[in-house]
């Protein structure tokens, strides 16, 4: 999609009533978002509204008690989202295991109308592995493993290998699908099969945003033949899930003297990672 004016979208979001920033998933989970200004730009906080009671300990007497908030307040598990200035790249850091994942954020963004068209979030795949897939002289096999989630499925007809039909039939299973072009047989039909498999694999990877989080994609691999530049070829295994542009950052727990909101530490970490990986990120979204 064309570059979205994210800062403008966040400014508009900040003026919406809280009911317009609330989204309920098909599973009944409730998510709410809010735009926040920090470090010269707007950022997004998306929280899953908690339903479980939390507890606290009284260190004076050793009592375990229900943790209660005053007034009409509740607990949420928070994810911090930053928008880079190029390529519609979004940086995400979850505050806990229960905090919203990228697909929940995607559905929240679409429900709240943050862009003129529907948004699909998926991991930024390294430009190197994407280029290898596009330039492969043959794709011999493609294999992926997933766990279906009926609540969030790709649009009908959008994915290869009858993905939706398989998920409907085996909703509680761990499913592995592998398509392989036979090494023997007529050269023409084998080349046609390799070309079709290359096209389908590229389409599958372009739709990864619909599949990775909710459907639990655990494996996505292809075996390809690549030209070496000296007139020869070599076979190589491409592992798409290991070639995301990701970063691990240490985020310090807020000290007693630090009066800043806690999400600011996540914003700092995301922006630092974006600067460190700027070359890879720009290459991944370049034409």
mmCIF file of C-alpha atoms in Angstrom:
data_model
loop_
_atom_site.group_PDB
_atom_site.id
_atom_site.type_symbol
_atom_site.label_atom_id
_atom_site.label_comp_id
_atom_site.label_asym_id
_atom_site.label_seq_id
_atom_site.Cartn_x
_atom_site.Cartn_y
_atom_site.Cartn_z
ATOM 1 C CA UNK A 1 0.000 0.000 0.000
ATOM 2 C CA UNK A 2 1.025 3.613 -0.410
ATOM 3 C CA UNK A 3 2.800 5.271 2.484
ATOM 4 C CA UNK A 4 0.221 6.056 5.175
ATOM 5 C CA UNK A 5 0.498 9.418 6.989
ATOM 6 C CA UNK A 6 0.696 7.685 10.354
ATOM 7 C CA UNK A 7 1.275 10.813 12.416
ATOM 8 C CA UNK A 8 -1.872 12.368 10.975
ATOM 9 C CA UNK A 9 -3.795 9.144 11.629
ATOM 10 C CA UNK A 10 -2.609 9.128 15.241
ATOM 11 C CA UNK A 11 -3.568 12.790 15.681
ATOM 12 C CA UNK A 12 -7.083 11.966 14.462
ATOM 13 C CA UNK A 13 -7.205 8.954 16.763
ATOM 14 C CA UNK A 14 -6.365 11.108 19.776
ATOM 15 C CA UNK A 15 -9.582 13.092 19.279
ATOM 16 C CA UNK A 16 -11.894 10.055 19.179
ATOM 17 C CA UNK A 17 -14.097 9.085 22.092
ATOM 18 C CA UNK A 18 -13.017 5.975 23.986
ATOM 19 C CA UNK A 19 -15.965 3.969 22.627
ATOM 20 C CA UNK A 20 -14.591 4.530 19.109
ATOM 21 C CA UNK A 21 -11.230 3.150 20.215
ATOM 22 C CA UNK A 22 -12.669 -0.086 21.607
ATOM 23 C CA UNK A 23 -12.679 -3.337 19.606
ATOM 24 C CA UNK A 24 -14.094 -6.720 20.588
ATOM 25 C CA UNK A 25 -12.629 -9.769 18.849
ATOM 26 C CA UNK A 26 -14.695 -12.772 17.693
ATOM 27 C CA UNK A 27 -13.338 -14.572 20.795
ATOM 28 C CA UNK A 28 -14.772 -11.875 23.045
ATOM 29 C CA UNK A 29 -11.425 -10.257 23.947
ATOM 30 C CA UNK A 30 -11.642 -6.480 24.281
ATOM 31 C CA UNK A 31 -8.884 -4.159 23.073
ATOM 32 C CA UNK A 32 -8.555 -0.435 23.471
ATOM 33 C CA UNK A 33 -6.000 1.914 21.945
ATOM 34 C CA UNK A 34 -4.722 5.401 22.602
ATOM 35 C CA UNK A 35 -2.298 7.734 20.836
ATOM 36 C CA UNK A 36 0.496 9.193 22.975
ATOM 37 C CA UNK A 37 3.058 11.905 22.233
ATOM 38 C CA UNK A 38 6.673 11.246 23.190
ATOM 39 C CA UNK A 39 10.129 11.895 21.679
ATOM 40 C CA UNK A 40 8.808 14.412 19.116
ATOM 41 C CA UNK A 41 6.204 12.097 17.564
ATOM 42 C CA UNK A 42 2.987 10.220 18.190
ATOM 43 C CA UNK A 43 2.928 6.545 19.141
ATOM 44 C CA UNK A 44 0.212 3.975 19.756
ATOM 45 C CA UNK A 45 -0.664 1.991 22.858
ATOM 46 C CA UNK A 46 -2.992 -0.987 22.415
ATOM 47 C CA UNK A 47 -4.135 -2.900 25.487
ATOM 48 C CA UNK A 48 -6.057 -6.092 26.073
ATOM 49 C CA UNK A 49 -8.589 -5.391 28.805
ATOM 50 C CA UNK A 50 -8.056 -7.960 31.536
ATOM 51 C CA UNK A 51 -10.839 -9.951 33.128
ATOM 52 C CA UNK A 52 -8.834 -11.825 35.775
ATOM 53 C CA UNK A 53 -8.430 -10.517 39.295
ATOM 54 C CA UNK A 54 -4.905 -9.518 40.265
ATOM 55 C CA UNK A 55 -3.406 -9.927 43.710
ATOM 56 C CA UNK A 56 -0.957 -8.055 45.931
ATOM 57 C CA UNK A 57 1.033 -8.879 49.047
ATOM 58 C CA UNK A 58 1.074 -6.797 52.230
ATOM 59 C CA UNK A 59 4.750 -6.767 53.246
ATOM 60 C CA UNK A 60 3.935 -5.487 56.738
ATOM 61 C CA UNK A 61 1.757 -8.471 57.645
ATOM 62 C CA UNK A 62 2.388 -11.027 54.873
ATOM 63 C CA UNK A 63 -1.227 -11.057 53.734
ATOM 64 C CA UNK A 64 -2.179 -11.881 50.138
ATOM 65 C CA UNK A 65 -5.061 -9.652 49.052
ATOM 66 C CA UNK A 66 -7.142 -8.851 46.001
ATOM 67 C CA UNK A 67 -5.692 -5.878 44.150
ATOM 68 C CA UNK A 68 -8.437 -3.338 43.618
ATOM 69 C CA UNK A 69 -8.453 -0.020 41.797
ATOM 70 C CA UNK A 70 -10.446 2.986 42.884
ATOM 71 C CA UNK A 71 -13.232 4.274 40.651
ATOM 72 C CA UNK A 72 -14.246 2.799 37.293
ATOM 73 C CA UNK A 73 -10.813 1.494 36.316
ATOM 74 C CA UNK A 74 -9.428 -1.844 35.198
ATOM 75 C CA UNK A 75 -6.204 -3.643 34.290
ATOM 76 C CA UNK A 76 -4.854 -4.064 30.780
ATOM 77 C CA UNK A 77 -1.903 -5.849 29.187
ATOM 78 C CA UNK A 78 -0.166 -3.269 27.031
ATOM 79 C CA UNK A 79 1.667 -3.322 23.699
ATOM 80 C CA UNK A 80 3.615 -0.289 22.473
ATOM 81 C CA UNK A 81 3.601 0.501 18.743
ATOM 82 C CA UNK A 82 5.870 2.942 16.862
ATOM 83 C CA UNK A 83 5.562 3.944 13.205
ATOM 84 C CA UNK A 84 8.680 4.598 11.151
ATOM 85 C CA UNK A 85 8.785 7.337 8.532
ATOM 86 C CA UNK A 86 9.250 4.971 5.585
ATOM 87 C CA UNK A 87 7.821 1.779 4.142
ATOM 88 C CA UNK A 88 4.796 1.550 6.472
ATOM 89 C CA UNK A 89 7.062 -0.218 8.969
ATOM 90 C CA UNK A 90 5.649 -0.697 12.448
ATOM 91 C CA UNK A 91 7.753 -1.493 15.516
ATOM 92 C CA UNK A 92 6.009 -3.487 18.255
ATOM 93 C CA UNK A 93 7.019 -4.367 21.817
ATOM 94 C CA UNK A 94 4.684 -6.359 24.033
ATOM 95 C CA UNK A 95 4.652 -5.668 27.743
ATOM 96 C CA UNK A 96 3.666 -9.222 28.707
ATOM 97 C CA UNK A 97 2.724 -12.596 27.235
ATOM 98 C CA UNK A 98 -0.957 -11.600 27.416
ATOM 99 C CA UNK A 99 -0.436 -8.262 25.637
ATOM 100 C CA UNK A 100 -1.881 -7.849 22.122
ATOM 101 C CA UNK A 101 0.016 -9.528 19.311
ATOM 102 C CA UNK A 102 0.405 -8.069 15.831
ATOM 103 C CA UNK A 103 -2.775 -9.661 14.478
ATOM 104 C CA UNK A 104 -4.905 -8.271 17.321
ATOM 105 C CA UNK A 105 -3.352 -4.862 16.636
ATOM 106 C CA UNK A 106 -4.111 -5.292 12.937
ATOM 107 C CA UNK A 107 -7.783 -5.989 13.619
ATOM 108 C CA UNK A 108 -7.958 -3.109 16.088
ATOM 109 C CA UNK A 109 -6.420 -0.691 13.555
ATOM 110 C CA UNK A 110 -8.914 -1.735 10.874
ATOM 111 C CA UNK A 111 -11.877 -1.549 13.257
ATOM 112 C CA UNK A 112 -10.863 1.989 14.209
ATOM 113 C CA UNK A 113 -10.261 3.069 10.608
ATOM 114 C CA UNK A 114 -6.653 4.174 10.944
ATOM 115 C CA UNK A 115 -6.095 4.028 7.174
ATOM 116 C CA UNK A 116 -8.212 4.454 4.055
ATOM 117 C CA UNK A 117 -7.821 0.745 3.253
ATOM 118 C CA UNK A 118 -7.507 -2.436 5.287
ATOM 119 C CA UNK A 119 -4.152 -2.956 6.973
ATOM 120 C CA UNK A 120 -2.343 -6.298 7.150
ATOM 121 C CA UNK A 121 0.640 -6.576 9.494
ATOM 122 C CA UNK A 122 3.295 -9.207 8.951
ATOM 123 C CA UNK A 123 6.950 -9.584 9.865
ATOM 124 C CA UNK A 124 9.487 -7.755 7.733
ATOM 125 C CA UNK A 125 11.260 -10.537 5.887
ATOM 126 C CA UNK A 126 14.921 -9.976 5.149
ATOM 127 C CA UNK A 127 15.465 -8.564 1.677
ATOM 128 C CA UNK A 128 18.150 -11.193 1.128
ATOM 129 C CA UNK A 129 15.852 -14.202 1.532
ATOM 130 C CA UNK A 130 13.028 -12.512 -0.403
ATOM 131 C CA UNK A 131 15.401 -11.788 -3.304
ATOM 132 C CA UNK A 132 16.581 -15.395 -3.284
ATOM 133 C CA UNK A 133 13.000 -16.634 -3.551
ATOM 134 C CA UNK A 134 12.234 -14.279 -6.453
ATOM 135 C CA UNK A 135 15.464 -15.088 -8.304
ATOM 136 C CA UNK A 136 15.419 -18.847 -7.740
ATOM 137 C CA UNK A 137 15.751 -20.830 -10.947
ATOM 138 C CA UNK A 138 13.615 -23.558 -9.338
ATOM 139 C CA UNK A 139 11.567 -24.070 -6.171
ATOM 140 C CA UNK A 140 11.564 -27.794 -5.370
ATOM 141 C CA UNK A 141 9.384 -27.882 -2.269
ATOM 142 C CA UNK A 142 7.593 -25.684 0.223
ATOM 143 C CA UNK A 143 6.538 -26.776 3.704
ATOM 144 C CA UNK A 144 4.646 -25.035 6.492
ATOM 145 C CA UNK A 145 3.207 -26.093 9.836
ATOM 146 C CA UNK A 146 0.373 -24.305 11.602
ATOM 147 C CA UNK A 147 -2.316 -24.565 14.268
ATOM 148 C CA UNK A 148 -5.740 -23.336 13.058
ATOM 149 C CA UNK A 149 -7.620 -20.582 14.824
ATOM 150 C CA UNK A 150 -11.172 -20.209 13.433
ATOM 151 C CA UNK A 151 -11.508 -16.765 15.008
ATOM 152 C CA UNK A 152 -8.949 -15.199 12.659
ATOM 153 C CA UNK A 153 -8.698 -16.715 9.213
ATOM 154 C CA UNK A 154 -7.379 -15.278 5.950
ATOM 155 C CA UNK A 155 -9.968 -14.036 3.453
ATOM 156 C CA UNK A 156 -11.652 -16.788 1.440
ATOM 157 C CA UNK A 157 -9.616 -17.813 -1.563
ATOM 158 C CA UNK A 158 -6.577 -15.754 -0.545
ATOM 159 C CA UNK A 159 -4.239 -18.527 0.488
ATOM 160 C CA UNK A 160 -2.771 -21.525 -1.251
ATOM 161 C CA UNK A 161 -3.220 -25.238 -0.567
ATOM 162 C CA UNK A 162 -6.918 -24.896 0.449
ATOM 163 C CA UNK A 163 -5.726 -23.445 3.748
ATOM 164 C CA UNK A 164 -9.166 -22.426 5.013
ATOM 165 C CA UNK A 165 -10.834 -25.720 4.114
ATOM 166 C CA UNK A 166 -8.109 -27.666 5.896
ATOM 167 C CA UNK A 167 -8.461 -25.477 8.979
ATOM 168 C CA UNK A 168 -12.232 -25.921 9.036
ATOM 169 C CA UNK A 169 -11.918 -29.694 8.888
ATOM 170 C CA UNK A 170 -9.145 -30.009 11.487
ATOM 171 C CA UNK A 171 -9.655 -27.041 13.848
ATOM 172 C CA UNK A 172 -7.867 -28.618 16.841
ATOM 173 C CA UNK A 173 -4.877 -30.153 15.092
ATOM 174 C CA UNK A 174 -1.294 -29.272 14.353
ATOM 175 C CA UNK A 175 -1.131 -29.447 10.553
ATOM 176 C CA UNK A 176 1.888 -29.743 8.280
ATOM 177 C CA UNK A 177 1.455 -29.244 4.546
ATOM 178 C CA UNK A 178 4.244 -29.900 2.083
ATOM 179 C CA UNK A 179 4.171 -29.508 -1.671
ATOM 180 C CA UNK A 180 7.056 -31.047 -3.569
ATOM 181 C CA UNK A 181 7.861 -31.182 -7.261
ATOM 182 C CA UNK A 182 9.028 -34.694 -8.216
ATOM 183 C CA UNK A 183 12.669 -34.908 -9.212
ATOM 184 C CA UNK A 184 11.802 -37.345 -11.954
ATOM 185 C CA UNK A 185 9.418 -36.986 -14.848
ATOM 186 C CA UNK A 186 9.121 -34.944 -18.046
ATOM 187 C CA UNK A 187 11.291 -31.830 -17.963
ATOM 188 C CA UNK A 188 8.481 -29.584 -19.202
ATOM 189 C CA UNK A 189 5.958 -30.606 -16.544
ATOM 190 C CA UNK A 190 8.604 -30.440 -13.815
ATOM 191 C CA UNK A 191 9.581 -26.897 -14.841
ATOM 192 C CA UNK A 192 5.910 -25.887 -14.920
ATOM 193 C CA UNK A 193 5.385 -27.293 -11.424
ATOM 194 C CA UNK A 194 8.454 -25.494 -10.081
ATOM 195 C CA UNK A 195 7.266 -22.197 -11.561
ATOM 196 C CA UNK A 196 3.787 -22.573 -10.056
ATOM 197 C CA UNK A 197 5.235 -23.509 -6.687
ATOM 198 C CA UNK A 198 7.461 -20.432 -6.774
ATOM 199 C CA UNK A 199 4.439 -18.212 -7.480
ATOM 200 C CA UNK A 200 2.374 -19.847 -4.727
ATOM 201 C CA UNK A 201 5.199 -19.599 -2.201
ATOM 202 C CA UNK A 202 5.645 -15.892 -2.918
ATOM 203 C CA UNK A 203 1.895 -15.346 -2.516
ATOM 204 C CA UNK A 204 1.880 -17.303 0.740
ATOM 205 C CA UNK A 205 4.716 -15.232 2.158
ATOM 206 C CA UNK A 206 2.988 -11.992 1.111
ATOM 207 C CA UNK A 207 -0.052 -13.108 3.155
ATOM 208 C CA UNK A 208 1.930 -14.085 6.231
ATOM 209 C CA UNK A 209 0.308 -11.311 8.241
ATOM 210 C CA UNK A 210 -2.998 -13.173 8.209
ATOM 211 C CA UNK A 211 -1.413 -16.365 9.418
ATOM 212 C CA UNK A 212 1.573 -15.951 11.703
ATOM 213 C CA UNK A 213 0.090 -15.004 15.069
ATOM 214 C CA UNK A 214 -3.496 -16.296 15.120
ATOM 215 C CA UNK A 215 -2.930 -19.527 13.253
ATOM 216 C CA UNK A 216 0.370 -20.288 14.908
ATOM 217 C CA UNK A 217 2.612 -20.753 11.869
ATOM 218 C CA UNK A 218 5.506 -22.737 13.314
ATOM 219 C CA UNK A 219 7.450 -23.489 10.141
ATOM 220 C CA UNK A 220 7.716 -22.010 6.647
ATOM 221 C CA UNK A 221 10.549 -23.361 4.521
ATOM 222 C CA UNK A 222 11.434 -23.809 0.870
ATOM 223 C CA UNK A 223 14.163 -25.727 -0.964
ATOM 224 C CA UNK A 224 15.358 -23.772 -3.988
ATOM 225 C CA UNK A 225 18.015 -23.763 -6.688
ATOM 226 C CA UNK A 226 19.892 -20.473 -7.010
ATOM 227 C CA UNK A 227 22.232 -19.169 -9.729
ATOM 228 C CA UNK A 228 25.740 -18.513 -8.412
ATOM 229 C CA UNK A 229 26.764 -15.839 -10.912
ATOM 230 C CA UNK A 230 29.436 -17.949 -12.578
ATOM 231 C CA UNK A 231 27.032 -19.944 -14.698
ATOM 232 C CA UNK A 232 26.558 -22.618 -12.053
ATOM 233 C CA UNK A 233 23.751 -23.261 -9.575
ATOM 234 C CA UNK A 234 23.458 -24.352 -5.975
ATOM 235 C CA UNK A 235 20.661 -25.682 -3.787
ATOM 236 C CA UNK A 236 19.741 -23.773 -0.648
ATOM 237 C CA UNK A 237 17.128 -24.088 2.095
ATOM 238 C CA UNK A 238 15.221 -20.873 2.856
ATOM 239 C CA UNK A 239 13.723 -20.588 6.336
ATOM 240 C CA UNK A 240 11.351 -17.635 6.266
ATOM 241 C CA UNK A 241 10.566 -17.553 9.973
ATOM 242 C CA UNK A 242 14.247 -17.237 10.862
ATOM 243 C CA UNK A 243 14.778 -14.337 8.489
ATOM 244 C CA UNK A 244 12.613 -11.679 10.102
ATOM 245 C CA UNK A 245 14.173 -8.358 10.977
ATOM 246 C CA UNK A 246 13.913 -8.650 14.760
ATOM 247 C CA UNK A 247 15.842 -7.310 17.729
ATOM 248 C CA UNK A 248 16.222 -8.088 21.411
ATOM 249 C CA UNK A 249 16.487 -5.033 23.629
ATOM 250 C CA UNK A 250 16.995 -4.697 27.356
ATOM 251 C CA UNK A 251 14.342 -2.475 28.929
ATOM 252 C CA UNK A 252 15.053 -1.374 32.472
ATOM 253 C CA UNK A 253 12.270 -1.528 35.030
ATOM 254 C CA UNK A 254 11.237 1.974 35.964
ATOM 255 C CA UNK A 255 13.016 3.267 39.058
ATOM 256 C CA UNK A 256 11.359 5.127 41.907
ATOM 257 C CA UNK A 257 12.975 8.362 40.693
ATOM 258 C CA UNK A 258 11.770 7.958 37.105
ATOM 259 C CA UNK A 259 8.485 9.844 36.760
ATOM 260 C CA UNK A 260 8.053 9.074 33.063
ATOM 261 C CA UNK A 261 5.242 6.750 31.939
ATOM 262 C CA UNK A 262 6.544 3.209 31.587
ATOM 263 C CA UNK A 263 5.693 2.924 27.860
ATOM 264 C CA UNK A 264 8.356 5.525 27.085
ATOM 265 C CA UNK A 265 11.063 2.940 27.755
ATOM 266 C CA UNK A 266 9.472 0.674 25.137
ATOM 267 C CA UNK A 267 9.347 3.557 22.635
ATOM 268 C CA UNK A 268 13.048 4.259 23.236
ATOM 269 C CA UNK A 269 13.908 0.574 22.705
ATOM 270 C CA UNK A 270 11.870 0.300 19.483
ATOM 271 C CA UNK A 271 13.375 3.447 17.983
ATOM 272 C CA UNK A 272 16.890 2.379 18.953
ATOM 273 C CA UNK A 273 16.361 -1.000 17.264
ATOM 274 C CA UNK A 274 15.009 0.767 14.172
ATOM 275 C CA UNK A 275 18.156 2.889 13.950
ATOM 276 C CA UNK A 276 20.417 -0.145 14.383
ATOM 277 C CA UNK A 277 18.610 -2.092 11.650
ATOM 278 C CA UNK A 278 17.855 0.859 9.359
ATOM 279 C CA UNK A 279 19.777 -0.565 6.387
ATOM 280 C CA UNK A 280 18.045 -3.943 6.557
ATOM 281 C CA UNK A 281 14.625 -2.385 7.059
ATOM 282 C CA UNK A 282 14.984 0.046 4.167
ATOM 283 C CA UNK A 283 16.276 -2.702 1.888
ATOM 284 C CA UNK A 284 13.374 -4.980 2.810
ATOM 285 C CA UNK A 285 10.756 -2.455 1.688
ATOM 286 C CA UNK A 286 12.616 -0.999 -1.300
ATOM 287 C CA UNK A 287 11.487 -1.713 -4.855
#
